[in-house]
PDB file of C-alpha atoms in Angstrom:
ATOM      1  CA  MET A1035      85.282  86.491  75.107  1.00  0.00           C
ATOM      2  CA  GLU A1036      86.987  87.283  78.418  1.00  0.00           C
ATOM      3  CA  TYR A1037      90.253  88.033  76.623  1.00  0.00           C
ATOM      4  CA  VAL A1038      88.495  90.449  74.250  1.00  0.00           C
ATOM      5  CA  LEU A1039      86.995  92.279  77.239  1.00  0.00           C
ATOM      6  CA  ILE A1040      90.418  92.486  78.886  1.00  0.00           C
ATOM      7  CA  ILE A1041      91.902  93.936  75.684  1.00  0.00           C
ATOM      8  CA  ILE A1042      89.157  96.527  75.087  1.00  0.00           C
ATOM      9  CA  THR A1043      89.085  97.536  78.731  1.00  0.00           C
ATOM     10  CA  ALA A1044      92.863  97.893  79.031  1.00  0.00           C
ATOM     11  CA  ILE A1045      93.294  99.897  75.818  1.00  0.00           C
ATOM     12  CA  PHE A1046      90.279 102.188  75.882  1.00  0.00           C
ATOM     13  CA  VAL A1047      88.157 102.094  79.027  1.00  0.00           C
ATOM     14  CA  ASN A1048      90.830 101.904  81.737  1.00  0.00           C
ATOM     15  CA  ASN A1049      93.732 103.333  79.780  1.00  0.00           C
ATOM     16  CA  ILE A1050      96.737 103.244  82.079  1.00  0.00           C
ATOM     17  CA  VAL A1051      97.652 106.889  81.430  1.00  0.00           C
ATOM     18  CA  LEU A1052      94.344 108.599  80.778  1.00  0.00           C
ATOM     19  CA  ALA A1053      92.107 106.791  83.285  1.00  0.00           C
ATOM     20  CA  GLN A1054      94.442 105.397  85.945  1.00  0.00           C
ATOM     21  CA  PHE A1055      97.062 108.166  85.720  1.00  0.00           C
ATOM     22  CA  LEU A1056     100.055 105.812  85.843  1.00  0.00           C
ATOM     23  CA  GLY A1057     103.052 106.556  83.639  1.00  0.00           C
ATOM     24  CA  ILE A1058     102.463 110.296  83.437  1.00  0.00           C
ATOM     25  CA  CYS A1059     106.176 111.224  83.493  1.00  0.00           C
ATOM     26  CA  PRO A1060     107.061 109.513  80.189  1.00  0.00           C
ATOM     27  CA  PHE A1061     103.652 110.482  78.810  1.00  0.00           C
ATOM     28  CA  LEU A1062     104.470 114.170  79.192  1.00  0.00           C
ATOM     29  CA  GLY A1063     108.224 113.896  78.655  1.00  0.00           C
ATOM     30  CA  VAL A1064     108.417 111.819  75.469  1.00  0.00           C
ATOM     31  CA  SER A1065     105.338 113.121  73.723  1.00  0.00           C
ATOM     32  CA  LYS A1066     106.860 116.015  71.793  1.00  0.00           C
ATOM     33  CA  LYS A1067     107.534 113.983  68.629  1.00  0.00           C
ATOM     34  CA  VAL A1068     105.645 111.014  67.233  1.00  0.00           C
ATOM     35  CA  GLU A1069     108.866 109.172  66.349  1.00  0.00           C
ATOM     36  CA  THR A1070     110.150 109.316  69.908  1.00  0.00           C
ATOM     37  CA  ALA A1071     106.709 108.391  71.246  1.00  0.00           C
ATOM     38  CA  LEU A1072     106.635 105.302  69.027  1.00  0.00           C
ATOM     39  CA  GLY A1073     110.093 104.273  70.212  1.00  0.00           C
ATOM     40  CA  MET A1074     109.159 104.766  73.845  1.00  0.00           C
ATOM     41  CA  GLY A1075     105.918 102.894  73.283  1.00  0.00           C
ATOM     42  CA  ALA A1076     107.734  99.949  71.726  1.00  0.00           C
ATOM     43  CA  ALA A1077     110.185  99.847  74.639  1.00  0.00           C
ATOM     44  CA  VAL A1078     107.322 100.008  77.159  1.00  0.00           C
ATOM     45  CA  ILE A1079     105.438  97.215  75.354  1.00  0.00           C
ATOM     46  CA  PHE A1080     108.494  94.993  75.451  1.00  0.00           C
ATOM     47  CA  VAL A1081     109.388  95.768  79.072  1.00  0.00           C
ATOM     48  CA  MET A1082     105.808  95.650  80.377  1.00  0.00           C
ATOM     49  CA  VAL A1083     105.037  92.261  78.834  1.00  0.00           C
ATOM     50  CA  LEU A1084     108.370  90.781  79.850  1.00  0.00           C
ATOM     51  CA  ALA A1085     108.206  92.262  83.369  1.00  0.00           C
ATOM     52  CA  THR A1086     104.643  91.077  83.921  1.00  0.00           C
ATOM     53  CA  THR A1087     105.512  87.574  82.774  1.00  0.00           C
ATOM     54  CA  VAL A1088     108.616  87.333  84.950  1.00  0.00           C
ATOM     55  CA  THR A1089     106.977  88.909  88.003  1.00  0.00           C
ATOM     56  CA  TRP A1090     103.944  86.629  87.685  1.00  0.00           C
ATOM     57  CA  LEU A1091     106.238  83.595  87.573  1.00  0.00           C
ATOM     58  CA  VAL A1092     108.259  84.839  90.564  1.00  0.00           C
ATOM     59  CA  GLN A1093     105.106  85.537  92.559  1.00  0.00           C
ATOM     60  CA  THR A1094     103.449  82.225  91.678  1.00  0.00           C
ATOM     61  CA  TYR A1095     106.416  79.890  92.032  1.00  0.00           C
ATOM     62  CA  ILE A1096     108.712  81.601  94.546  1.00  0.00           C
ATOM     63  CA  LEU A1097     107.145  84.342  96.679  1.00  0.00           C
ATOM     64  CA  GLY A1098     103.694  82.783  97.126  1.00  0.00           C
ATOM     65  CA  PRO A1099     104.751  79.228  98.038  1.00  0.00           C
ATOM     66  CA  LEU A1100     107.454  80.477 100.428  1.00  0.00           C
ATOM     67  CA  GLY A1101     105.067  82.920 102.146  1.00  0.00           C
ATOM     68  CA  LEU A1102     107.156  85.917 101.078  1.00  0.00           C
ATOM     69  CA  ASP A1103     104.306  87.990  99.671  1.00  0.00           C
ATOM     70  CA  PHE A1104     105.476  90.951 101.751  1.00  0.00           C
ATOM     71  CA  LEU A1105     108.554  91.155  99.472  1.00  0.00           C
ATOM     72  CA  ARG A1106     106.431  91.434  96.311  1.00  0.00           C
ATOM     73  CA  THR A1107     106.902  95.156  95.652  1.00  0.00           C
ATOM     74  CA  LEU A1108     110.635  95.087  96.349  1.00  0.00           C
ATOM     75  CA  ALA A1109     111.163  91.988  94.211  1.00  0.00           C
ATOM     76  CA  PHE A1110     109.099  93.420  91.370  1.00  0.00           C
ATOM     77  CA  ILE A1111     111.049  96.694  91.409  1.00  0.00           C
ATOM     78  CA  LEU A1112     114.347  94.803  91.231  1.00  0.00           C
ATOM     79  CA  ILE A1113     113.093  92.595  88.383  1.00  0.00           C
ATOM     80  CA  ILE A1114     111.850  95.599  86.391  1.00  0.00           C
ATOM     81  CA  ALA A1115     115.119  97.492  86.939  1.00  0.00           C
ATOM     82  CA  GLY A1116     117.104  94.496  85.675  1.00  0.00           C
ATOM     83  CA  LEU A1117     114.893  94.089  82.617  1.00  0.00           C
ATOM     84  CA  VAL A1118     115.167  97.780  81.737  1.00  0.00           C
ATOM     85  CA  GLN A1119     118.939  97.572  81.947  1.00  0.00           C
ATOM     86  CA  MET A1120     118.779  94.619  79.558  1.00  0.00           C
ATOM     87  CA  VAL A1121     116.584  96.588  77.123  1.00  0.00           C
ATOM     88  CA  GLU A1122     118.967  99.549  77.360  1.00  0.00           C
ATOM     89  CA  ILE A1123     121.970  97.368  76.473  1.00  0.00           C
ATOM     90  CA  ILE A1124     120.092  95.743  73.569  1.00  0.00           C
ATOM     91  CA  LEU A1125     118.908  99.109  72.175  1.00  0.00           C
ATOM     92  CA  LYS A1126     122.423 100.532  72.431  1.00  0.00           C
ATOM     93  CA  LYS A1127     123.737  97.674  70.272  1.00  0.00           C
ATOM     94  CA  ILE A1128     120.823  97.152  67.848  1.00  0.00           C
ATOM     95  CA  ALA A1129     119.290 100.634  67.425  1.00  0.00           C
ATOM     96  CA  PRO A1130     121.721 103.378  68.507  1.00  0.00           C
ATOM     97  CA  ALA A1131     119.607 106.094  66.875  1.00  0.00           C
ATOM     98  CA  LEU A1132     116.572 105.079  68.938  1.00  0.00           C
ATOM     99  CA  TYR A1133     118.782 104.809  72.014  1.00  0.00           C
ATOM    100  CA  GLN A1134     120.010 108.398  71.437  1.00  0.00           C
ATOM    101  CA  ALA A1135     116.489 109.649  70.692  1.00  0.00           C
ATOM    102  CA  LEU A1136     115.144 108.249  73.948  1.00  0.00           C
ATOM    103  CA  GLY A1137     118.085 109.630  75.914  1.00  0.00           C
ATOM    104  CA  ILE A1138     117.177 110.104  79.561  1.00  0.00           C
ATOM    105  CA  PHE A1139     113.692 108.673  79.082  1.00  0.00           C
ATOM    106  CA  LEU A1140     114.850 105.092  78.699  1.00  0.00           C
ATOM    107  CA  PRO A1141     115.937 104.884  82.343  1.00  0.00           C
ATOM    108  CA  LEU A1142     112.546 106.396  83.208  1.00  0.00           C
ATOM    109  CA  ILE A1143     110.979 103.047  82.273  1.00  0.00           C
ATOM    110  CA  THR A1144     112.673 101.703  85.401  1.00  0.00           C
ATOM    111  CA  THR A1145     110.709 104.136  87.535  1.00  0.00           C
ATOM    112  CA  ASN A1146     107.626 104.107  85.309  1.00  0.00           C
ATOM    113  CA  CYS A1147     104.872 103.319  87.753  1.00  0.00           C
ATOM    114  CA  ALA A1148     102.780 101.895  84.905  1.00  0.00           C
ATOM    115  CA  VAL A1149     105.127  98.915  84.527  1.00  0.00           C
ATOM    116  CA  LEU A1150     105.120  98.185  88.266  1.00  0.00           C
ATOM    117  CA  GLY A1151     101.395  98.935  88.471  1.00  0.00           C
ATOM    118  CA  ILE A1152     100.486  96.374  85.819  1.00  0.00           C
ATOM    119  CA  ALA A1153     102.720  93.734  87.414  1.00  0.00           C
ATOM    120  CA  LEU A1154     100.953  94.311  90.723  1.00  0.00           C
ATOM    121  CA  LEU A1155      97.457  94.555  89.187  1.00  0.00           C
ATOM    122  CA  THR A1156      97.774  91.165  87.472  1.00  0.00           C
ATOM    123  CA  ILE A1157      98.490  89.557  90.843  1.00  0.00           C
ATOM    124  CA  GLN A1158      95.787  91.597  92.593  1.00  0.00           C
ATOM    125  CA  ASN A1159      93.186  90.647  89.940  1.00  0.00           C
ATOM    126  CA  GLY A1160      94.123  86.973  90.221  1.00  0.00           C
ATOM    127  CA  TYR A1161      94.910  86.569  86.534  1.00  0.00           C
ATOM    128  CA  ASP A1162      96.558  83.405  85.304  1.00  0.00           C
ATOM    129  CA  LEU A1163      99.669  83.674  83.127  1.00  0.00           C
ATOM    130  CA  GLY A1164      97.709  83.903  79.853  1.00  0.00           C
ATOM    131  CA  LYS A1165      95.410  86.658  81.090  1.00  0.00           C
ATOM    132  CA  SER A1166      98.374  88.460  82.671  1.00  0.00           C
ATOM    133  CA  VAL A1167     100.253  88.524  79.358  1.00  0.00           C
ATOM    134  CA  VAL A1168      97.148  89.657  77.455  1.00  0.00           C
ATOM    135  CA  PHE A1169      96.426  92.335  80.065  1.00  0.00           C
ATOM    136  CA  ALA A1170     100.027  93.594  80.027  1.00  0.00           C
ATOM    137  CA  THR A1171     100.155  93.622  76.229  1.00  0.00           C
ATOM    138  CA  ALA A1172      96.827  95.430  75.891  1.00  0.00           C
ATOM    139  CA  THR A1173      97.770  97.931  78.592  1.00  0.00           C
ATOM    140  CA  ALA A1174     101.107  98.640  76.921  1.00  0.00           C
ATOM    141  CA  ILE A1175      99.362  99.070  73.576  1.00  0.00           C
ATOM    142  CA  GLY A1176      96.924 101.472  75.256  1.00  0.00           C
ATOM    143  CA  PHE A1177      99.857 103.383  76.736  1.00  0.00           C
ATOM    144  CA  THR A1178     101.512 103.578  73.324  1.00  0.00           C
ATOM    145  CA  PHE A1179      98.250 104.593  71.645  1.00  0.00           C
ATOM    146  CA  ALA A1180      97.709 107.432  74.130  1.00  0.00           C
ATOM    147  CA  LEU A1181     101.353 108.487  73.884  1.00  0.00           C
ATOM    148  CA  VAL A1182     101.389 108.599  70.072  1.00  0.00           C
ATOM    149  CA  LEU A1183      97.998 110.313  69.918  1.00  0.00           C
ATOM    150  CA  PHE A1184      99.175 112.949  72.404  1.00  0.00           C
ATOM    151  CA  ALA A1185     102.474 113.379  70.524  1.00  0.00           C
ATOM    152  CA  GLY A1186     100.570 113.965  67.270  1.00  0.00           C
ATOM    153  CA  ILE A1187      98.434 116.600  68.932  1.00  0.00           C
ATOM    154  CA  ARG A1188     101.495 118.287  70.453  1.00  0.00           C
ATOM    155  CA  GLU A1189     103.258 118.333  67.064  1.00  0.00           C
ATOM    156  CA  GLN A1190     100.192 119.978  65.577  1.00  0.00           C
ATOM    157  CA  MET A1191     100.135 122.538  68.401  1.00  0.00           C
ATOM    158  CA  GLU A1192     103.683 123.639  67.506  1.00  0.00           C
ATOM    159  CA  THR A1193     102.259 125.378  64.432  1.00  0.00           C
ATOM    160  CA  SER A1194      99.155 126.675  66.212  1.00  0.00           C
ATOM    161  CA  ASP A1195      98.665 130.152  67.579  1.00  0.00           C
ATOM    162  CA  ILE A1196      98.631 129.571  71.334  1.00  0.00           C
ATOM    163  CA  PRO A1197      98.553 132.445  73.854  1.00  0.00           C
ATOM    164  CA  GLU A1198     101.971 133.098  75.379  1.00  0.00           C
ATOM    165  CA  GLY A1199     100.894 132.162  78.912  1.00  0.00           C
ATOM    166  CA  LEU A1200      99.685 128.733  77.808  1.00  0.00           C
ATOM    167  CA  LYS A1201     102.653 127.668  75.679  1.00  0.00           C
ATOM    168  CA  GLY A1202     104.576 124.577  76.747  1.00  0.00           C
ATOM    169  CA  THR A1203     103.510 122.617  79.794  1.00  0.00           C
ATOM    170  CA  PRO A1204     100.197 124.421  80.513  1.00  0.00           C
ATOM    171  CA  ILE A1205      98.684 123.653  77.111  1.00  0.00           C
ATOM    172  CA  ALA A1206     100.099 120.110  77.268  1.00  0.00           C
ATOM    173  CA  LEU A1207      98.330 119.497  80.572  1.00  0.00           C
ATOM    174  CA  ILE A1208      95.081 120.999  79.294  1.00  0.00           C
ATOM    175  CA  THR A1209      95.309 118.815  76.193  1.00  0.00           C
ATOM    176  CA  ALA A1210      96.028 115.712  78.292  1.00  0.00           C
ATOM    177  CA  GLY A1211      92.966 116.498  80.397  1.00  0.00           C
ATOM    178  CA  LEU A1212      90.780 116.870  77.314  1.00  0.00           C
ATOM    179  CA  LEU A1213      92.167 113.615  75.923  1.00  0.00           C
ATOM    180  CA  ALA A1214      91.367 111.871  79.221  1.00  0.00           C
ATOM    181  CA  MET A1215      87.826 113.222  79.068  1.00  0.00           C
ATOM    182  CA  ALA A1216      87.496 111.975  75.487  1.00  0.00           C
ATOM    183  CA  PHE A1217      88.569 108.487  76.580  1.00  0.00           C
ATOM    184  CA  MET A1218      85.850 108.564  79.270  1.00  0.00           C
ATOM    185  CA  GLY A1219      83.414 108.169  76.389  1.00  0.00           C
ATOM    186  CA  PHE A1220      84.628 104.579  76.000  1.00  0.00           C
ATOM    187  CA  SER A1221      83.444 103.689  79.510  1.00  0.00           C
ATOM    188  CA  GLY A1222      80.076 102.584  78.170  1.00  0.00           C
ATOM    189  CA  LEU A1223      81.638  99.924  75.959  1.00  0.00           C
ATOM    190  CA  VAL A1224      82.162  97.373  78.707  1.00  0.00           C
TER     191      VAL A1224
END
């Protein structure tokens, strides 16, 4: 039952983008088309789960036992950067169209505070490896869900009659705020 609560909480109640406001840059930058949002979401799922697993192992078996907890943030940043480079190389070889579609946003995963935030939160919450992987997976799915939902709304707004002063970023921020308020309705679930 604890795993189900972690999943529901991470996806809906404490959505990483809409409740904790981590990962806003890719949320706003890649959310103009659903296709690109899905690609970014898939890359974030892969990187977040892999990064959380590797960082948990490094913290548990290297940093913790050696008393090097003060190096946690630096080590985690380096691990995430290396993993993103690996994903970039793989995407370039396997899916060049997706690699081109993501463009500059793929390197943004390296500086995506959501990936680092989840790696740090799993340690802070004292999760074991199983709970850490479930938490990272659910959080990444929640990120993807919010990203795709927001991209769908933004695609729909392209055909809408929006006042000139609100076109572009202003209406996107207003919409993101309304979406965040809508997700607050899930807070009573858990």
